[in-house]
Amino acid sequence: MPILTVFRSRLKPGVKTEYDVLADEMSMLAEAMPGFVSEKTFTSADGERVTIVIFDDRNSHLAWRDHPRHRSAQEAGRTLLYAEYHVYSAEVDYEYSFFDGVVH
């Protein structure tokens, strides 16, 4: 069953450059992980960032969560980059999509 993670965050003032470098590295690392499906990041007008990540299954998600480089990036986020963050993770109960006039 796919695992969906929503990561909501706000940066500390003056750290955008450092954040962007680390975020790009983490995105490339996540994409290389077995079971990676997708990642999208959005920034709202009030500065909140939202990243949505999907992995094929719980084990793939846990491997990403516990990857040593990701763990060190998490620590850097807590100590240097984030003013606040919230993580939500859940199994996807159902999924369907619509494109080209057809529901899939």
MMTF fields as JSON, N, C-alpha, C and O atoms, coordinates in Angstrom:
{
  "mmtfVersion": "1.0.0",
  "mmtfProducer": "UNKNOWN",
  "numBonds": 415,
  "numAtoms": 416,
  "numGroups": 104,
  "numChains": 1,
  "numModels": 1,
  "chainsPerModel": [1],
  "groupsPerChain": [104],
  "chainIdList": ["A"],
  "bondAtomList": [4, 2, 8, 6, 12, 10, 16, 14, 20, 18, 24, 22, 28, 26, 32, 30, 36, 34, 40, 38, 44, 42, 48, 46, 52, 50, 56, 54, 60, 58, 64, 62, 68, 66, 72, 70, 76, 74, 80, 78, 84, 82, 88, 86, 92, 90, 96, 94, 100, 98, 104, 102, 108, 106, 112, 110, 116, 114, 120, 118, 124, 122, 128, 126, 132, 130, 136, 134, 140, 138, 144, 142, 148, 146, 152, 150, 156, 154, 160, 158, 164, 162, 168, 166, 172, 170, 176, 174, 180, 178, 184, 182, 188, 186, 192, 190, 196, 194, 200, 198, 204, 202, 208, 206, 212, 210, 216, 214, 220, 218, 224, 222, 228, 226, 232, 230, 236, 234, 240, 238, 244, 242, 248, 246, 252, 250, 256, 254, 260, 258, 264, 262, 268, 266, 272, 270, 276, 274, 280, 278, 284, 282, 288, 286, 292, 290, 296, 294, 300, 298, 304, 302, 308, 306, 312, 310, 316, 314, 320, 318, 324, 322, 328, 326, 332, 330, 336, 334, 340, 338, 344, 342, 348, 346, 352, 350, 356, 354, 360, 358, 364, 362, 368, 366, 372, 370, 376, 374, 380, 378, 384, 382, 388, 386, 392, 390, 396, 394, 400, 398, 404, 402, 408, 406, 412, 410],
  "bondOrderList": [1, 1, 1, 1, 1, 1, 1, 1, 1, 1, 1, 1, 1, 1, 1, 1, 1, 1, 1, 1, 1, 1, 1, 1, 1, 1, 1, 1, 1, 1, 1, 1, 1, 1, 1, 1, 1, 1, 1, 1, 1, 1, 1, 1, 1, 1, 1, 1, 1, 1, 1, 1, 1, 1, 1, 1, 1, 1, 1, 1, 1, 1, 1, 1, 1, 1, 1, 1, 1, 1, 1, 1, 1, 1, 1, 1, 1, 1, 1, 1, 1, 1, 1, 1, 1, 1, 1, 1, 1, 1, 1, 1, 1, 1, 1, 1, 1, 1, 1, 1, 1, 1, 1],
  "groupList": [{"groupName": "MET", "atomNameList": ["N", "CA", "C", "O"], "elementList": ["N", "C", "C", "O"], "formalChargeList": [0, 0, 0, 0], "bondAtomList": [1, 0, 2, 1, 3, 2], "bondOrderList": [1, 1, 2], "singleLetterCode": "M", "chemCompType": "L-PEPTIDE LINKING"}, {"groupName": "PRO", "atomNameList": ["N", "CA", "C", "O"], "elementList": ["N", "C", "C", "O"], "formalChargeList": [0, 0, 0, 0], "bondAtomList": [1, 0, 2, 1, 3, 2], "bondOrderList": [1, 1, 2], "singleLetterCode": "P", "chemCompType": "L-PEPTIDE LINKING"}, {"groupName": "ILE", "atomNameList": ["N", "CA", "C", "O"], "elementList": ["N", "C", "C", "O"], "formalChargeList": [0, 0, 0, 0], "bondAtomList": [1, 0, 2, 1, 3, 2], "bondOrderList": [1, 1, 2], "singleLetterCode": "I", "chemCompType": "L-PEPTIDE LINKING"}, {"groupName": "LEU", "atomNameList": ["N", "CA", "C", "O"], "elementList": ["N", "C", "C", "O"], "formalChargeList": [0, 0, 0, 0], "bondAtomList": [1, 0, 2, 1, 3, 2], "bondOrderList": [1, 1, 2], "singleLetterCode": "L", "chemCompType": "L-PEPTIDE LINKING"}, {"groupName": "THR", "atomNameList": ["N", "CA", "C", "O"], "elementList": ["N", "C", "C", "O"], "formalChargeList": [0, 0, 0, 0], "bondAtomList": [1, 0, 2, 1, 3, 2], "bondOrderList": [1, 1, 2], "singleLetterCode": "T", "chemCompType": "L-PEPTIDE LINKING"}, {"groupName": "VAL", "atomNameList": ["N", "CA", "C", "O"], "elementList": ["N", "C", "C", "O"], "formalChargeList": [0, 0, 0, 0], "bondAtomList": [1, 0, 2, 1, 3, 2], "bondOrderList": [1, 1, 2], "singleLetterCode": "V", "chemCompType": "L-PEPTIDE LINKING"}, {"groupName": "PHE", "atomNameList": ["N", "CA", "C", "O"], "elementList": ["N", "C", "C", "O"], "formalChargeList": [0, 0, 0, 0], "bondAtomList": [1, 0, 2, 1, 3, 2], "bondOrderList": [1, 1, 2], "singleLetterCode": "F", "chemCompType": "L-PEPTIDE LINKING"}, {"groupName": "ARG", "atomNameList": ["N", "CA", "C", "O"], "elementList": ["N", "C", "C", "O"], "formalChargeList": [0, 0, 0, 0], "bondAtomList": [1, 0, 2, 1, 3, 2], "bondOrderList": [1, 1, 2], "singleLetterCode": "R", "chemCompType": "L-PEPTIDE LINKING"}, {"groupName": "SER", "atomNameList": ["N", "CA", "C", "O"], "elementList": ["N", "C", "C", "O"], "formalChargeList": [0, 0, 0, 0], "bondAtomList": [1, 0, 2, 1, 3, 2], "bondOrderList": [1, 1, 2], "singleLetterCode": "S", "chemCompType": "L-PEPTIDE LINKING"}, {"groupName": "LYS", "atomNameList": ["N", "CA", "C", "O"], "elementList": ["N", "C", "C", "O"], "formalChargeList": [0, 0, 0, 0], "bondAtomList": [1, 0, 2, 1, 3, 2], "bondOrderList": [1, 1, 2], "singleLetterCode": "K", "chemCompType": "L-PEPTIDE LINKING"}, {"groupName": "GLY", "atomNameList": ["N", "CA", "C", "O"], "elementList": ["N", "C", "C", "O"], "formalChargeList": [0, 0, 0, 0], "bondAtomList": [1, 0, 2, 1, 3, 2], "bondOrderList": [1, 1, 2], "singleLetterCode": "G", "chemCompType": "PEPTIDE LINKING"}, {"groupName": "GLU", "atomNameList": ["N", "CA", "C", "O"], "elementList": ["N", "C", "C", "O"], "formalChargeList": [0, 0, 0, 0], "bondAtomList": [1, 0, 2, 1, 3, 2], "bondOrderList": [1, 1, 2], "singleLetterCode": "E", "chemCompType": "L-PEPTIDE LINKING"}, {"groupName": "TYR", "atomNameList": ["N", "CA", "C", "O"], "elementList": ["N", "C", "C", "O"], "formalChargeList": [0, 0, 0, 0], "bondAtomList": [1, 0, 2, 1, 3, 2], "bondOrderList": [1, 1, 2], "singleLetterCode": "Y", "chemCompType": "L-PEPTIDE LINKING"}, {"groupName": "ASP", "atomNameList": ["N", "CA", "C", "O"], "elementList": ["N", "C", "C", "O"], "formalChargeList": [0, 0, 0, 0], "bondAtomList": [1, 0, 2, 1, 3, 2], "bondOrderList": [1, 1, 2], "singleLetterCode": "D", "chemCompType": "L-PEPTIDE LINKING"}, {"groupName": "ALA", "atomNameList": ["N", "CA", "C", "O"], "elementList": ["N", "C", "C", "O"], "formalChargeList": [0, 0, 0, 0], "bondAtomList": [1, 0, 2, 1, 3, 2], "bondOrderList": [1, 1, 2], "singleLetterCode": "A", "chemCompType": "L-PEPTIDE LINKING"}, {"groupName": "ASN", "atomNameList": ["N", "CA", "C", "O"], "elementList": ["N", "C", "C", "O"], "formalChargeList": [0, 0, 0, 0], "bondAtomList": [1, 0, 2, 1, 3, 2], "bondOrderList": [1, 1, 2], "singleLetterCode": "N", "chemCompType": "L-PEPTIDE LINKING"}, {"groupName": "HIS", "atomNameList": ["N", "CA", "C", "O"], "elementList": ["N", "C", "C", "O"], "formalChargeList": [0, 0, 0, 0], "bondAtomList": [1, 0, 2, 1, 3, 2], "bondOrderList": [1, 1, 2], "singleLetterCode": "H", "chemCompType": "L-PEPTIDE LINKING"}, {"groupName": "TRP", "atomNameList": ["N", "CA", "C", "O"], "elementList": ["N", "C", "C", "O"], "formalChargeList": [0, 0, 0, 0], "bondAtomList": [1, 0, 2, 1, 3, 2], "bondOrderList": [1, 1, 2], "singleLetterCode": "W", "chemCompType": "L-PEPTIDE LINKING"}, {"groupName": "GLN", "atomNameList": ["N", "CA", "C", "O"], "elementList": ["N", "C", "C", "O"], "formalChargeList": [0, 0, 0, 0], "bondAtomList": [1, 0, 2, 1, 3, 2], "bondOrderList": [1, 1, 2], "singleLetterCode": "Q", "chemCompType": "L-PEPTIDE LINKING"}],
  "groupTypeList": [0, 1, 2, 3, 4, 5, 6, 7, 8, 7, 3, 9, 1, 10, 5, 9, 4, 11, 12, 13, 5, 3, 14, 13, 11, 0, 8, 0, 3, 14, 11, 14, 0, 1, 10, 6, 5, 8, 11, 9, 4, 6, 4, 8, 14, 13, 10, 11, 7, 5, 4, 2, 5, 2, 6, 13, 13, 7, 15, 8, 16, 3, 14, 17, 7, 13, 16, 1, 7, 16, 7, 8, 14, 18, 11, 14, 10, 7, 4, 3, 3, 12, 14, 11, 12, 16, 5, 12, 8, 14, 11, 5, 13, 12, 11, 12, 8, 6, 6, 13, 10, 5, 5, 16],
  "groupIdList": [1, 2, 3, 4, 5, 6, 7, 8, 9, 10, 11, 12, 13, 14, 15, 16, 17, 18, 19, 20, 21, 22, 23, 24, 25, 26, 27, 28, 29, 30, 31, 32, 33, 34, 35, 36, 37, 38, 39, 40, 41, 42, 43, 44, 45, 46, 47, 48, 49, 50, 51, 52, 53, 54, 55, 56, 57, 58, 59, 60, 61, 62, 63, 64, 65, 66, 67, 68, 69, 70, 71, 72, 73, 74, 75, 76, 77, 78, 79, 80, 81, 82, 83, 84, 85, 86, 87, 88, 89, 90, 91, 92, 93, 94, 95, 96, 97, 98, 99, 100, 101, 102, 103, 104],
  "secStructList": [7, 7, 3, 3, 3, 3, 3, 3, 3, 3, 3, 7, 6, 6, 7, 2, 2, 2, 2, 2, 2, 2, 2, 2, 2, 2, 2, 2, 2, 2, 2, 2, 1, 6, 6, 3, 3, 3, 3, 3, 3, 3, 3, 7, 6, 6, 1, 7, 3, 3, 3, 3, 3, 3, 3, 1, 1, 2, 2, 2, 2, 2, 2, 2, 2, 2, 7, 2, 2, 2, 2, 2, 2, 2, 2, 2, 0, 0, 0, 0, 0, 3, 3, 3, 3, 3, 3, 3, 3, 3, 3, 7, 7, 7, 7, 7, 7, 3, 3, 6, 6, 3, 3, 7],
  "xCoordList": [0.84, 0.0, 0.893, 1.826, 0.644, 1.474, 1.443, 0.454, 2.56, 2.682, 2.824, 3.689, 1.966, 1.95, 2.484, 2.018, 3.459, 3.987, 3.804, 4.143, 3.267, 3.116, 4.021, 3.891, 4.934, 5.885, 5.62, 5.857, 5.125, 4.829, 5.911, 6.258, 6.449, 7.546, 7.597, 7.037, 8.292, 8.637, 10.12, 10.622, 10.806, 12.241, 12.531, 11.729, 13.701, 14.211, 14.61, 14.902, 14.63, 15.061, 16.515, 17.371, 16.767, 18.13, 18.771, 19.987, 18.003, 18.609, 18.168, 18.44, 17.496, 16.934, 18.006, 17.78, 19.149, 20.195, 20.67, 20.763, 20.972, 21.414, 20.323, 20.597, 19.083, 17.954, 17.838, 17.703, 17.889, 17.722, 18.768, 18.449, 20.008, 21.072, 20.761, 20.841, 20.408, 20.114, 18.846, 18.799, 17.825, 16.573, 16.798, 16.234, 17.615, 17.917, 18.641, 18.34, 19.59, 20.308, 19.351, 19.419, 18.459, 17.525, 16.54, 16.165, 16.124, 15.223, 15.888, 15.28, 17.133, 17.855, 18.055, 17.934, 18.362, 18.538, 17.23, 17.221, 16.13, 14.825, 14.46, 13.997, 14.667, 14.329, 15.124, 14.66, 16.314, 17.159, 16.805, 17.307, 15.949, 15.599, 14.632, 13.72, 14.814, 13.835, 12.455, 12.333, 11.437, 10.073, 9.616, 8.454, 10.496, 10.104, 9.085, 9.266, 8.013, 6.993, 7.036, 7.173, 6.919, 6.895, 7.163, 7.053, 7.519, 7.716, 7.345, 7.737, 6.596, 6.235, 6.359, 5.999, 6.869, 6.978, 6.304, 6.439, 5.576, 4.852, 5.142, 5.36, 5.145, 5.303, 4.105, 3.77, 3.452, 2.274, 2.697, 3.859, 1.757, 2.03, 2.549, 3.297, 2.155, 2.607, 3.943, 4.39, 4.582, 5.904, 5.942, 7.018, 4.792, 4.799, 5.142, 4.657, 5.984, 6.358, 5.653, 5.542, 5.177, 4.533, 5.175, 5.189, 5.701, 6.261, 5.424, 5.137, 5.037, 4.259, 5.13, 5.582, 5.355, 6.208, 5.413, 4.712, 5.533, 4.867, 5.904, 6.727, 5.843, 6.639, 5.683, 4.539, 6.173, 5.352, 4.776, 3.654, 5.546, 5.133, 5.821, 6.693, 5.427, 5.956, 7.472, 8.194, 7.953, 9.391, 10.228, 11.285, 9.77, 10.483, 10.494, 11.51, 9.356, 9.25, 10.198, 10.894, 10.222, 11.088, 12.572, 13.386, 12.914, 14.298, 14.707, 15.83, 13.805, 14.077, 14.177, 15.113, 13.229, 13.224, 14.527, 15.064, 15.038, 16.187, 17.53, 18.567, 17.514, 18.771, 19.734, 19.332, 21.008, 21.948, 22.094, 22.163, 22.143, 22.278, 20.998, 21.059, 19.849, 18.585, 18.503, 18.031, 18.964, 18.971, 19.846, 19.464, 21.002, 21.858, 21.223, 21.371, 20.529, 19.812, 18.677, 18.414, 18.002, 16.935, 17.509, 16.899, 18.659, 19.297, 19.666, 19.46, 20.21, 20.531, 19.268, 19.283, 18.191, 16.924, 16.473, 16.063, 16.55, 16.12, 17.003, 16.498, 18.311, 19.219, 19.5, 19.785, 19.423, 19.844, 18.777, 18.803, 17.848, 17.019, 15.56, 15.017, 14.926, 13.478, 13.105, 13.66, 12.155, 11.52, 10.486, 10.266, 9.849, 8.875, 8.622, 8.84, 8.16, 7.705, 6.741, 6.702, 5.965, 4.986, 5.049, 5.093, 5.052, 5.107, 3.852, 3.487, 3.206, 2.043, 2.36, 2.818, 2.125, 2.379, 1.217, 0.728, 0.777, -0.379, -0.335, 0.25, -0.968, -1.18, -2.33, -3.315, -2.192, -3.226, -4.302, -4.024, -5.53, -6.636, -7.168, -7.521, -7.215, -7.683, -7.043, -6.52, -7.096, -6.496, -7.254, -7.553, -7.553, -8.047, -7.655, -7.334, -7.674, -7.254, -8.122, -8.834, -8.043, -8.784, -7.824, -7.173, -7.725, -6.999, -7.475, -7.938, -7.349, -7.809, -9.272, -9.664, -10.084, -11.509, -11.901, -13.056, -10.951, -11.224, -10.804, -9.737, -11.65, -11.286, -10.536, -10.995, -9.399, -8.571, -8.543, -7.903],
  "yCoordList": [-1.173, 0.0, 1.247, 1.315, 2.234, 3.449, 4.211, 4.193, 4.88, 5.718, 7.166, 7.496, 8.013, 9.437, 10.197, 9.995, 11.067, 11.919, 13.37, 13.763, 14.157, 15.598, 16.27, 16.043, 17.093, 17.796, 19.29, 19.878, 19.899, 21.332, 22.027, 21.568, 23.138, 23.785, 25.283, 25.8, 25.954, 27.369, 27.499, 26.916, 28.278, 28.47, 29.591, 30.504, 29.495, 30.617, 31.719, 31.427, 32.956, 34.047, 33.858, 33.431, 34.185, 34.214, 32.889, 32.839, 31.802, 30.487, 29.886, 28.716, 30.667, 30.108, 29.472, 28.394, 30.112, 29.564, 28.209, 27.256, 28.116, 26.849, 25.792, 24.632, 26.207, 25.28, 24.742, 23.534, 25.623, 25.202, 24.169, 23.205, 24.361, 23.403, 22.039, 21.011, 22.041, 20.784, 20.137, 18.918, 20.931, 20.385, 19.733, 18.677, 20.357, 19.759, 18.422, 17.455, 18.38, 17.127, 16.045, 14.902, 16.4, 15.419, 14.942, 13.77, 15.831, 15.428, 14.407, 13.403, 14.67, 13.72, 12.38, 11.323, 12.432, 11.196, 10.411, 9.195, 11.1, 10.429, 9.77, 8.63, 10.486, 9.953, 8.689, 7.845, 8.556, 7.38, 6.191, 5.086, 6.413, 5.342, 4.35, 4.762, 3.04, 2.053, 2.373, 2.7, 2.275, 2.505, 3.944, 4.232, 4.861, 6.263, 6.397, 5.824, 7.148, 7.39, 8.839, 9.106, 9.786, 11.19, 12.11, 11.721, 13.347, 14.402, 15.719, 15.99, 16.53, 17.876, 18.816, 18.46, 20.017, 21.021, 22.297, 22.707, 22.919, 24.156, 25.145, 24.746, 26.412, 27.455, 28.371, 28.888, 28.577, 29.443, 30.906, 31.208, 31.789, 33.226, 33.661, 34.634, 32.944, 33.322, 32.681, 32.817, 31.985, 31.422, 29.977, 29.383, 29.394, 27.98, 27.137, 27.389, 26.137, 25.192, 23.874, 23.447, 23.233, 21.932, 20.997, 21.279, 19.886, 18.859, 17.604, 17.169, 17.033, 15.795, 14.728, 14.889, 13.639, 12.553, 11.254, 10.981, 10.461, 9.157, 8.074, 8.188, 7.019, 5.816, 4.647, 4.672, 3.619, 2.449, 1.74, 1.236, 1.698, 0.891, 1.379, 2.246, 0.823, 1.231, 1.007, 1.874, -0.146, -0.428, 0.567, 0.995, 0.938, 1.941, 3.291, 3.986, 3.643, 4.903, 4.905, 5.891, 3.816, 3.734, 3.773, 4.37, 3.141, 3.178, 4.615, 5.02, 5.383, 6.795, 7.586, 8.362, 7.385, 8.106, 7.877, 8.804, 6.646, 6.27, 6.327, 5.987, 6.754, 6.839, 7.76, 8.843, 7.346, 8.144, 9.599, 10.503, 9.833, 11.217, 11.999, 13.185, 11.359, 12.021, 12.351, 13.424, 11.427, 11.678, 12.89, 13.709, 13.008, 14.165, 15.458, 16.513, 15.384, 16.558, 16.948, 18.132, 15.942, 16.235, 16.997, 17.953, 16.581, 17.259, 18.692, 19.614, 18.873, 20.235, 21.085, 22.271, 20.48, 21.206, 21.67, 22.817, 20.775, 21.122, 22.189, 23.09, 22.102, 23.008, 24.304, 25.327, 24.277, 25.441, 26.082, 27.296, 25.307, 25.805, 26.096, 27.113, 25.226, 25.351, 26.14, 25.933, 27.049, 27.703, 26.751, 26.725, 25.962, 24.955, 23.987, 24.309, 22.794, 21.841, 20.842, 20.645, 20.22, 19.198, 18.116, 18.416, 16.853, 15.723, 14.879, 14.536, 14.555, 13.672, 12.526, 12.761, 11.295, 10.147, 9.177, 8.922, 8.636, 7.744, 6.768, 7.049, 5.616, 4.681, 5.203, 5.731, 5.051, 5.489, 4.404, 3.281, 4.732, 3.772, 3.491, 2.36, 4.525, 4.362, 5.439, 6.433, 5.219, 6.154, 6.053, 4.958, 7.175, 7.221, 8.548, 9.483, 8.65, 9.876, 10.129, 9.247, 11.346, 11.754, 12.46, 13.427, 11.997, 12.717, 12.227, 11.097, 13.107, 12.825, 12.386, 11.557, 12.957, 12.678, 11.339, 10.933, 10.627, 9.292, 9.209, 9.697, 8.587, 8.303, 6.981, 5.998, 6.955, 5.733, 5.22, 4.205],
  "zCoordList": [0.0, 0.0, 0.0, 0.801, -0.866, -0.912, 0.412, 1.145, 0.688, 1.875, 1.419, 0.608, 1.952, 1.63, 2.839, 3.961, 2.611, 3.675, 3.267, 2.151, 4.184, 3.991, 5.017, 6.22, 4.53, 5.383, 5.245, 4.19, 6.322, 6.342, 7.16, 8.248, 6.639, 7.351, 7.093, 6.126, 8.0, 7.846, 8.167, 9.128, 7.335, 7.521, 8.505, 8.696, 9.125, 9.904, 8.927, 7.767, 9.359, 8.462, 8.011, 8.785, 6.747, 6.233, 5.894, 5.707, 5.805, 5.538, 4.2, 3.933, 3.362, 2.133, 1.237, 0.688, 1.084, 0.213, 0.721, -0.051, 2.016, 2.597, 2.482, 2.177, 2.729, 2.622, 1.196, 1.0, 0.205, -1.188, -1.596, -2.292, -1.171, -1.497, -0.878, -1.55, 0.401, 1.09, 0.542, 0.374, 0.264, -0.278, -1.643, -1.927, -2.482, -3.789, -3.625, -4.324, -2.704, -2.457, -1.961, -2.414, -1.032, -0.483, -1.55, -1.564, -2.435, -3.519, -4.433, -4.803, -4.791, -5.655, -4.955, -5.574, -3.662, -2.908, -2.827, -3.024, -2.539, -2.442, -3.767, -3.79, -4.869, -6.192, -6.517, -7.284, -5.94, -6.196, -5.3, -5.509, -4.313, -3.373, -4.014, -4.731, -3.769, -4.241, -3.653, -2.473, -4.481, -4.033, -4.113, -3.825, -4.497, -4.643, -5.761, -6.836, -5.521, -6.542, -7.004, -8.197, -6.056, -6.451, -5.268, -4.106, -5.612, -4.63, -5.282, -6.417, -4.569, -5.025, -3.842, -2.72, -4.089, -3.04, -3.501, -4.654, -2.585, -2.853, -1.729, -0.585, -2.053, -1.042, -1.112, -2.178, 0.033, 0.071, 0.19, 0.464, -0.015, 0.038, 1.407, 1.507, 2.465, 3.808, 4.189, 5.327, 3.249, 3.493, 3.921, 3.985, 4.218, 4.587, 3.359, 2.256, 3.576, 2.521, 2.797, 3.946, 1.735, 1.867, 0.847, -0.351, 1.34, 0.466, 0.629, 1.744, -0.499, -0.518, -1.176, -2.31, -0.449, -0.943, -0.887, 0.087, -1.943, -1.986, -2.258, -3.167, -1.445, -1.666, -1.879, -1.425, -2.581, -2.912, -1.7, -1.747, -0.607, 0.535, 1.8, 1.748, 2.926, 4.23, 4.324, 4.816, 3.856, 3.96, 3.163, 3.626, 1.977, 1.175, 1.884, 1.916, 2.445, 3.185, 4.392, 4.635, 5.133, 6.308, 5.919, 6.623, 4.808, 4.338, 4.027, 4.325, 3.431, 3.162, 4.473, 4.666, 5.347, 6.622, 7.38, 7.987, 7.347, 8.148, 7.404, 7.974, 6.144, 5.391, 6.15, 6.575, 6.331, 7.133, 6.667, 7.5, 5.371, 4.882, 5.15, 5.474, 5.02, 5.317, 6.806, 7.182, 7.656, 9.103, 9.448, 10.284, 8.816, 9.109, 8.582, 9.199, 7.464, 6.954, 7.891, 8.1, 8.456, 9.426, 10.621, 11.101, 11.092, 12.224, 11.856, 12.645, 10.66, 10.205, 10.115, 10.445, 9.674, 9.615, 10.985, 11.159, 11.954, 13.32, 13.947, 14.617, 13.741, 14.436, 13.686, 14.309, 12.344, 11.57, 10.693, 10.494, 10.168, 9.072, 9.412, 8.98, 10.172, 10.363, 11.604, 12.683, 11.434, 12.576, 13.165, 14.376, 12.28, 12.709, 11.574, 10.406, 11.926, 10.908, 11.529, 12.744, 10.65, 11.032, 9.962, 8.769, 10.394, 9.466, 9.663, 10.787, 8.556, 8.555, 7.606, 6.487, 8.034, 7.189, 7.322, 8.422, 6.18, 6.21, 5.042, 3.995, 5.246, 4.144, 3.286, 3.801, 1.996, 1.067, 1.005, 0.584, 1.421, 1.418, 0.016, -0.317, -0.781, -2.159, -3.009, -2.504, -4.3, -5.238, -6.555, -7.032, -7.118, -8.48, -9.073, -8.34, -10.377, -11.033, -12.256, -12.735, -12.739, -13.916, -14.851, -14.454, -16.075, -17.115, -18.467, -18.617, -19.444, -20.806, -20.835, -21.656, -19.919, -19.914, -19.345, -19.471, -18.709, -18.185, -16.731, -16.357, -15.9, -14.519, -14.51, -15.09, -13.861, -13.773, -12.365, -12.09]
}
